[in-house]
Coordinates of C-alpha atoms and ligand atoms in Angstrom, one line a residue:
M67 CA 0.0 0.0 0.0
A68 CA 2.8 2.3 0.9
S69 CA 3.7 3.2 -2.7
A70 CA 0.1 3.7 -3.7
Y71 CA -0.7 5.8 -0.7
S72 CA -2.1 9.1 -1.8
I73 CA -3.9 11.9 0.2
K74 CA -4.5 14.1 -2.8
K75 CA -8.0 14.9 -1.8
S76 CA -7.0 15.8 1.8
N77 CA -4.4 18.1 0.5
A78 CA -6.8 19.8 -1.8
H79 CA -9.4 20.1 0.9
Y80 CA -6.8 21.7 3.3
K81 CA -6.3 24.5 0.8
Q82 CA -9.9 25.1 0.9
A83 CA -10.4 24.6 4.7
V84 CA -7.5 26.8 5.6
K85 CA -9.4 29.9 4.2
R86 CA -12.3 29.4 6.7
L87 CA -10.9 27.4 9.6
P88 CA -7.5 28.5 11.1
M89 CA -4.9 25.8 10.3
G90 CA -7.6 24.1 8.3
V91 CA -9.1 22.4 11.4
S92 CA -11.2 22.8 14.5
S93 CA -8.4 21.8 17.0
N94 CA -4.8 22.8 16.8
Y95 CA -3.8 19.2 17.4
R96 CA -5.6 18.0 14.2
S97 CA -3.4 20.0 11.9
W98 CA -0.3 18.3 10.5
G99 CA 0.4 20.9 8.0
P100 CA -0.6 21.5 4.2
D101 CA 0.8 18.1 3.1
Q102 CA -0.1 15.8 5.7
T103 CA -3.4 16.8 7.4
L104 CA -6.0 14.1 6.9
Y105 CA -9.7 14.7 6.5
V106 CA -11.8 11.9 7.7
S107 CA -14.7 10.3 5.8
H108 CA -15.9 7.8 8.6
G109 CA -14.8 5.2 11.2
K110 CA -16.1 2.0 12.1
G111 CA -14.9 -0.3 14.6
A112 CA -11.0 -0.1 15.0
R113 CA -10.7 1.4 11.4
L114 CA -11.0 4.8 9.9
W115 CA -11.4 6.0 6.2
D116 CA -10.1 9.2 5.1
I117 CA -11.6 11.2 2.2
D118 CA -9.1 9.7 -0.4
G119 CA -10.4 6.2 0.4
N120 CA -7.4 5.1 2.4
S121 CA -8.3 2.9 5.2
Y122 CA -6.3 2.8 8.5
V123 CA -6.1 0.6 11.7
D124 CA -6.5 3.3 14.2
Y125 CA -4.5 3.6 17.4
R126 CA -5.3 7.2 18.1
L127 CA -9.0 6.6 18.6
G128 CA -9.6 10.4 18.6
F129 CA -7.1 10.7 21.5
G130 CA -8.8 7.9 23.4
P131 CA -12.5 8.1 23.4
A132 CA -13.5 5.3 21.1
I133 CA -12.9 2.6 23.6
L134 CA -15.6 0.2 22.1
G135 CA -14.6 1.2 18.6
Y136 CA -16.2 3.8 16.2
A137 CA -19.9 3.7 15.6
D138 CA -20.6 1.1 18.3
E139 CA -24.1 0.1 17.5
R140 CA -25.2 -0.4 21.1
V141 CA -23.9 3.0 22.2
D142 CA -25.4 4.7 19.1
E143 CA -28.7 3.1 19.7
A144 CA -28.7 4.4 23.3
A145 CA -27.7 7.9 22.0
R146 CA -30.8 7.7 19.7
E147 CA -32.9 7.0 22.6
G148 CA -31.4 9.8 24.5
M149 CA -32.7 12.1 21.6
S150 CA -36.1 11.5 22.7
V151 CA -35.6 13.8 25.8
G152 CA -35.7 16.5 23.3
G153 CA -32.4 18.2 24.1
P154 CA -31.0 20.0 27.1
T155 CA -34.0 21.5 29.0
A156 CA -32.2 23.5 31.8
L157 CA -33.6 20.8 34.1
S158 CA -32.2 17.4 35.1
T159 CA -33.2 13.9 34.1
E160 CA -33.4 10.9 36.3
R161 CA -30.6 9.2 34.1
E162 CA -28.0 11.7 35.8
H163 CA -28.6 9.9 39.0
A164 CA -28.3 6.4 37.3
V165 CA -25.0 7.3 35.7
A166 CA -23.5 8.8 38.8
E167 CA -24.5 5.5 40.6
R168 CA -22.7 3.5 37.9
I169 CA -19.5 5.8 38.4
A170 CA -19.6 5.6 42.2
G171 CA -20.0 1.7 41.8
M172 CA -17.0 1.5 39.5
V173 CA -14.6 4.1 41.2
R174 CA -13.8 3.6 44.8
S175 CA -13.0 7.2 45.7
V176 CA -16.2 8.5 44.3
D177 CA -19.2 9.4 46.3
M178 CA -20.6 12.2 44.2
V179 CA -20.6 13.2 40.6
R180 CA -21.1 16.4 38.4
F181 CA -21.2 16.1 34.7
A182 CA -19.7 18.4 32.0
N183 CA -18.9 18.2 28.2
S184 CA -15.1 17.8 28.0
G185 CA -12.0 17.0 29.9
T186 CA -11.0 20.6 29.9
E187 CA -14.3 21.7 31.7
A188 CA -14.1 18.8 34.2
V189 CA -10.6 19.9 35.2
M190 CA -11.7 23.5 35.4
A191 CA -14.5 22.6 37.8
G192 CA -12.3 20.4 39.9
L193 CA -9.5 23.0 40.2
R194 CA -12.1 25.6 41.2
L195 CA -13.7 23.2 43.5
A196 CA -10.4 22.5 45.3
R197 CA -9.6 26.1 45.6
S198 CA -13.1 26.7 47.1
F199 CA -12.9 23.8 49.5
T200 CA -9.5 24.6 50.9
G201 CA -9.6 28.4 50.7
R202 CA -6.3 28.4 49.0
S203 CA -5.1 29.6 45.5
R204 CA -2.1 27.5 44.2
H205 CA -1.8 24.4 42.4
I206 CA 0.9 21.9 41.7
M207 CA 1.2 20.1 38.4
I208 CA 3.5 17.4 37.0
E209 CA 6.1 17.9 34.3
G210 CA 4.7 16.4 31.1
G211 CA 1.2 16.3 32.2
Y212 CA -1.6 17.8 30.1
H213 CA -5.0 18.9 31.6
G214 CA -6.8 20.6 28.7
L215 CA -7.1 24.1 27.3
S216 CA -8.0 26.3 30.2
D217 CA -5.6 29.1 31.0
G218 CA -4.7 27.8 34.5
V219 CA -3.2 24.5 33.2
L220 CA -2.3 25.5 29.6
W221 CA 1.4 25.3 30.4
E222 CA 4.0 22.9 28.9
M223 CA 7.6 22.1 29.4
H224 CA 9.7 23.6 26.9
H225 CA 12.9 21.4 26.4
E226 CA 16.4 21.8 25.4
Q227 CA 19.3 19.2 25.4
N228 CA 22.9 20.1 25.2
E229 CA 25.6 18.0 23.2
A230 CA 26.4 16.1 26.5
G231 CA 22.8 15.1 26.8
D232 CA 21.9 17.3 29.8
V233 CA 18.3 18.4 29.6
N234 CA 16.8 21.8 30.5
L235 CA 13.1 22.0 31.1
E236 CA 11.4 25.4 31.2
V237 CA 7.7 26.2 31.8
Q238 CA 6.1 28.0 29.1
S239 CA 2.4 28.7 28.1
E240 CA 1.1 26.6 25.2
G241 CA 0.9 29.5 22.7
R242 CA 0.2 33.1 23.4
G243 CA -2.9 34.5 25.1
V244 CA -2.5 32.8 28.4
P245 CA -2.2 35.6 31.0
T246 CA 1.4 35.5 32.2
V247 CA 0.1 36.4 35.9
L248 CA -1.2 32.9 36.0
R249 CA 2.4 31.5 35.9
T250 CA 2.7 32.9 39.6
L251 CA 0.0 30.6 40.6
F252 CA 1.5 27.2 40.3
D253 CA 4.6 25.0 40.5
T254 CA 5.6 22.0 38.5
V255 CA 7.5 19.0 39.8
P256 CA 8.8 16.0 38.1
L257 CA 6.9 12.7 38.3
N258 CA 8.3 10.0 40.7
D259 CA 10.2 12.6 42.7
P260 CA 8.4 13.0 46.1
E261 CA 11.3 14.9 47.6
K262 CA 10.7 17.7 45.1
L263 CA 7.2 17.8 45.8
E264 CA 7.9 18.0 49.5
E265 CA 10.3 20.7 48.9
V266 CA 7.7 22.8 47.3
L267 CA 5.1 22.0 49.9
R268 CA 7.5 23.1 52.8
V269 CA 7.7 26.5 51.2
E270 CA 4.2 26.9 49.8
G271 CA 2.2 24.2 51.5
N272 CA -0.2 26.6 53.3
D273 CA -1.2 28.2 49.9
V274 CA -1.5 25.0 47.8
A275 CA -5.0 24.0 47.0
V276 CA -4.4 21.0 44.9
L277 CA -1.9 18.6 43.4
L278 CA -3.1 17.8 39.9
I279 CA -1.7 14.6 38.3
E280 CA -2.1 12.2 35.7
V281 CA -0.9 9.0 37.5
I282 CA 0.0 7.6 34.1
L283 CA 1.2 10.5 31.9
G284 CA -1.2 9.9 29.0
N285 CA 0.4 12.8 27.2
A286 CA 3.9 11.9 27.6
G287 CA 4.1 8.4 26.3
G288 CA 2.3 6.8 29.5
I289 CA 5.1 7.2 31.9
V290 CA 3.9 5.4 35.1
S291 CA 4.0 6.6 38.7
E292 CA 5.8 4.2 40.9
P293 CA 3.8 2.7 43.7
G294 CA 6.0 4.0 46.4
Y295 CA 5.7 7.4 45.0
L296 CA 1.9 7.3 45.0
K297 CA 1.8 6.4 48.6
R298 CA 4.1 9.2 49.4
I299 CA 2.2 11.9 47.5
R300 CA -1.2 10.7 49.1
S301 CA 0.4 11.2 52.5
L302 CA 2.1 14.5 51.7
C303 CA -1.3 15.8 50.4
D304 CA -3.0 14.6 53.7
E305 CA -0.1 16.1 55.7
Y306 CA -0.3 19.6 54.0
G307 CA -4.1 19.6 53.7
V308 CA -3.8 19.6 49.8
V309 CA -6.4 18.0 47.6
L310 CA -5.1 15.3 45.5
M311 CA -6.9 15.5 42.1
V312 CA -6.3 12.5 39.8
D313 CA -6.9 13.6 36.2
E314 CA -8.4 10.4 34.7
V315 CA -9.5 11.9 31.4
K316 CA -7.4 9.3 29.5
T317 CA -7.1 6.5 32.0
G318 CA -10.7 6.6 33.4
F319 CA -12.7 3.4 32.7
R320 CA -9.8 2.3 30.4
V321 CA -7.0 0.9 32.3
A322 CA -9.3 -0.8 34.9
R323 CA -13.1 -0.4 35.6
G324 CA -12.0 1.8 38.5
G325 CA -9.5 3.6 36.3
V326 CA -5.8 4.3 37.3
Q327 CA -7.0 4.5 40.9
E328 CA -8.0 0.9 41.1
L329 CA -5.0 -0.1 38.8
M330 CA -2.4 1.6 41.1
D331 CA -4.3 1.5 44.4
V332 CA -4.4 5.2 45.1
E333 CA -7.5 7.1 46.2
A334 CA -8.0 10.7 45.0
D335 CA -10.0 13.3 46.7
I336 CA -11.3 14.6 43.2
C337 CA -11.0 12.8 39.9
T338 CA -12.0 13.8 36.5
F339 CA -13.2 11.6 33.5
A340 CA -14.1 12.0 29.9
K341 CA -13.0 10.3 26.8
A342 CA -13.6 6.5 27.3
M343 CA -16.9 7.3 29.4
G344 CA -19.0 8.2 26.4
N345 CA -17.1 6.2 23.6
G346 CA -16.8 9.5 21.7
Y347 CA -20.0 11.4 22.7
P348 CA -19.0 14.6 24.4
I349 CA -19.4 14.1 28.1
S350 CA -17.1 14.4 31.2
A351 CA -17.4 14.3 34.9
V352 CA -15.7 15.8 38.0
A353 CA -16.1 13.5 40.9
G354 CA -15.0 12.6 44.3
R355 CA -15.5 12.4 48.1
E356 CA -18.7 13.7 49.4
E357 CA -17.1 16.1 51.9
I358 CA -15.6 18.1 48.9
M359 CA -18.2 17.5 46.2
S360 CA -21.1 18.5 48.4
T361 CA -19.6 22.2 48.7
I362 CA -20.4 22.7 45.1
G363 CA -23.4 25.2 45.4
P364 CA -24.0 28.8 46.1
E365 CA -21.9 28.9 49.2
G366 CA -19.1 27.0 47.6
S367 CA -18.0 26.7 44.0
A368 CA -20.0 27.2 40.8
Q369 CA -20.4 24.3 38.2
G370 CA -22.7 23.7 35.4
G371 CA -23.7 24.9 32.0
T372 CA -26.3 24.7 29.3
Y373 CA -25.1 21.4 28.0
A374 CA -24.0 19.8 31.2
A375 CA -25.3 16.2 31.2
H376 CA -26.5 16.5 27.6
P377 CA -29.4 13.8 27.3
V378 CA -27.7 12.3 24.1
S379 CA -24.2 12.1 25.6
L380 CA -25.6 10.9 28.9
A381 CA -27.4 8.0 27.4
A382 CA -24.3 7.1 25.3
A383 CA -22.4 7.3 28.5
E384 CA -24.9 5.0 30.5
K385 CA -24.5 2.3 27.8
T386 CA -20.8 2.7 27.3
L387 CA -20.2 2.4 31.2
Q388 CA -22.6 -0.5 31.5
I389 CA -20.6 -2.3 28.7
L390 CA -17.2 -1.6 30.2
D391 CA -18.5 -2.6 33.8
E392 CA -20.4 -5.7 32.9
T393 CA -18.6 -7.3 30.0
D394 CA -15.1 -8.4 29.3
A395 CA -14.4 -5.5 27.0
L396 CA -11.4 -4.2 29.1
E397 CA -9.9 -7.7 29.3
K398 CA -10.0 -8.0 25.6
I399 CA -8.5 -4.5 25.1
N400 CA -5.7 -5.5 27.6
E401 CA -5.0 -8.8 25.9
Y402 CA -4.8 -7.1 22.4
G403 CA -2.4 -4.5 23.9
V404 CA -0.1 -7.1 25.4
E405 CA -0.1 -9.1 22.0
L406 CA 0.7 -5.8 20.1
Q407 CA 3.6 -4.8 22.5
Q408 CA 5.0 -8.4 22.2
G409 CA 4.6 -8.5 18.4
I410 CA 6.3 -5.2 17.9
S411 CA 9.0 -5.8 20.4
Q412 CA 9.9 -9.0 18.6
L413 CA 10.3 -7.1 15.4
L414 CA 12.3 -4.4 17.0
S415 CA 14.5 -6.8 18.9
A416 CA 15.1 -8.8 15.8
R417 CA 16.6 -5.8 14.3
G418 CA 18.5 -4.8 17.3
V419 CA 16.6 -1.7 18.1
T420 CA 16.8 -0.9 21.9
H421 CA 13.3 0.0 23.2
T422 CA 11.1 -0.1 26.1
W423 CA 7.2 0.2 26.8
S424 CA 5.4 2.4 29.2
G425 CA 2.0 3.0 30.2
H426 CA -0.7 0.3 30.3
P427 CA -1.4 -2.2 27.5
S428 CA -4.6 -0.3 26.8
M429 CA -2.7 3.0 26.3
S430 CA 1.0 2.4 26.0
G431 CA 4.0 4.3 24.7
V432 CA 7.1 3.0 23.1
F433 CA 10.3 4.7 24.0
F434 CA 13.6 4.2 22.1
M435 CA 15.8 4.0 25.1
E436 CA 17.2 1.3 27.5
S437 CA 15.3 1.6 30.6
A438 CA 11.6 2.6 31.2
P439 CA 11.2 6.4 31.6
R440 CA 10.5 7.8 35.0
N441 CA 9.8 11.3 34.1
Y442 CA 9.3 13.8 31.3
E443 CA 13.1 14.5 31.3
D444 CA 13.6 10.8 30.2
W445 CA 11.2 11.3 27.4
V446 CA 13.5 14.2 26.1
K447 CA 16.5 11.8 26.3
S448 CA 14.7 9.0 24.3
D449 CA 15.1 8.8 20.5
Y450 CA 11.7 10.2 19.8
E451 CA 13.0 11.2 16.3
F452 CA 13.1 7.5 15.5
Y453 CA 9.6 7.1 16.6
E454 CA 8.6 10.0 14.4
A455 CA 10.1 8.5 11.3
L456 CA 8.4 5.2 12.1
A457 CA 5.0 7.0 12.7
A458 CA 5.2 8.8 9.3
R459 CA 5.9 5.4 7.6
L460 CA 3.2 3.6 9.5
I461 CA 0.5 6.4 8.6
G462 CA 1.4 6.1 5.0
S463 CA 1.0 2.3 5.1
G464 CA -2.5 2.5 6.9
I465 CA -1.5 2.2 10.5
L466 CA -2.7 5.4 12.1
V467 CA -0.5 6.3 15.1
E468 CA 0.1 9.7 16.4
P469 CA 3.0 11.5 14.7
D470 CA 4.2 12.9 18.2
S471 CA 5.6 10.0 20.3
R472 CA 4.1 11.5 23.5
E473 CA 0.6 10.2 22.5
P474 CA 0.1 6.6 23.4
F475 CA -1.3 3.8 21.2
F476 CA -4.8 3.4 22.3
I477 CA -6.6 0.2 22.0
S478 CA -10.3 -0.4 21.5
A479 CA -12.5 -3.5 22.1
A480 CA -12.9 -3.4 18.3
H481 CA -9.2 -4.3 17.6
D482 CA -9.2 -8.0 16.4
D483 CA -6.6 -10.3 15.0
S484 CA -7.0 -9.0 11.6
C485 CA -6.0 -5.6 12.9
L486 CA -3.1 -7.1 14.9
N487 CA -1.7 -9.0 11.9
E488 CA -1.9 -6.2 9.5
T489 CA -0.3 -3.8 12.0
L490 CA 2.6 -6.1 12.6
E491 CA 3.1 -6.9 8.9
K492 CA 3.2 -3.2 8.2
F493 CA 5.3 -2.4 11.1
E494 CA 8.0 -4.7 10.0
S495 CA 8.2 -2.9 6.5
A496 CA 8.0 0.5 8.1
L497 CA 10.9 -0.5 10.4
S498 CA 13.0 -1.8 7.7
F499 CA 12.4 1.2 5.5
V500 CA 13.4 3.8 8.5
L501 CA 16.5 1.6 9.4
D502 CA 17.7 1.6 5.8
E503 CA 17.1 5.3 5.6
R504 CA 19.1 5.8 8.8
A505 CA 21.9 3.5 7.7
Q506 CA 22.1 5.5 4.4
K507 CA 22.5 8.9 6.2
K508 CA 25.4 7.6 8.2
Ligands
PLP783 C1 -5.3 13.9 31.0 C2 -6.2 15.0 30.1 N1 -6.9 15.9 30.8 C3 -7.6 16.8 30.2 C4 -7.7 16.8 28.8 C5 -8.5 17.6 28.0 O1 -9.7 17.0 27.6 P1 -10.6 17.7 26.3 O2 -9.7 17.5 25.2 O3 -11.7 16.6 26.3 O4 -10.9 18.9 26.8 C6 -7.1 15.7 28.1 C7 -7.1 15.6 26.7 O5 -6.3 14.9 26.0 C8 -6.2 14.9 28.9 O6 -5.6 13.9 28.3

C-alpha cells in the first residue's frame, strides 16, 4: 500500500479549509500541515477511512474516546434513545443519578459526580472546587502532564538538550494569550520525585489547594507513577491539607473499571473523567469524596452549563459504562495491547533496536531508550525522532498512530486479530524502511 498511498483529496481540501478554519481544522492538534493533514470520511470499529479512501487501523481513537470502537451500535442506539428527551431542558433527568450511581460503583473514591462536556471543563471545575474547599489558590502540576485548554493549566515544558545530553526544562504557556500572571499561581514538579514535591510543599504548603496529576502520563507516552511515589504523595497531600486531584480523562474506565486509581491502588480526593466514558460522545465528569463535592453550590463553587449532562451524551455514557463494567471488553483490550507490544517488540529486537514500553497495554507508549522512563526528562532523552520517522511511515501504510511520540497507542475492544496481523506486517516493513534510511544517512 505504501507506494500507492495518496492523500491528494485531503491536500486539496486543506487548501480550501484553511481559508475558513484556522490551520484548516477545529483543534490545533489535528493539523499536520498542508501536505499531511488528513480529513476523515468515517470510522467503524477500529478502522478509519479518509476522504481519499485510504483505510487505517487506528491507534489514536480520537485521542482515546472510542474505547469500544467507532460507531458502536449499542452505544449509538442508546444515544438515539437519548434524543427522545428533546435536548437540554435546563432541568435534570433521572438518568443523571443512574450514571452517577454507576460511576460511584466503579470508582472507589467517588461518592458524588457532576457532569460536563469535555475534559477541559471537568478539570476547570475540579480546580475551582479544590480552591473553594481549601480556601487556597495555588496548584501543583507534574512535568509532562496535560489537563486541557483552560488558562490555569495550559502550560507545557519547553525542552532543550545540550551535546552532553543534559536536559533543561522550562515552563511555558502553550501558545500566546494565556495571562502571564497565572504563572505565579502554580509550581511544576517531576513525576516520581516525592522529595521535590515535599520541597515545594514545605515552602508553599499553606497556599496550595491541589496537586493535579495524571498517574500515568497519558500525554507523555504513558510514563507510570511508581507505587511508592503514589503512597508518598497521598500522605504528603494529607499532611499539608492539599487536595489530591487525579486527572483520569485518559485513564478513566480504560486501564481498569475503577480507572488508574484501582490499577495503582491510590485514592483521589477529586478525579476527572471524559474520553472513554462516552465512547466518543462529548461528556465528562468531575467526581470525588462527598465532603468536597457537596460544597458545590451557592456557598461553595460554581459548576454547570447549558449542555452539562446533555441527554444524548448521557445516554451514550450510560450504555458505554454498562458495557465496560459488565462485559469483558477491558480484558479484551488488555490482551490485544499485550499482544501488540509483544509483536512489535519481537520485530524491534530482531533488528537490534533498543526500546522499552511504558503505560498500560490499553494505552502504551514505546520509548527508544534502554530503561523505562521515570519522568518527562527521560522522554526528552529518548530517541523520539526514530519514533517520528516510524510513525510517518506507518501512517502512510495504513496504520494510524500519532506523529508525536508523546501520544500513546490506544486500543479499543474492536481491535481484532486482523488488525493485529495487519499492524505487525506493516510495522515490519516500516521498520525496515526507517532503518535503511538511517543507515544511508550515516
Ligand atoms: C489527562 C487529560 N486531561 C484533560 C484533557 C482535556 O480533555 P478535552 O480535550 O476533552 O478537553 C485531556 C485531553 O487529552 C487529557 O488527556
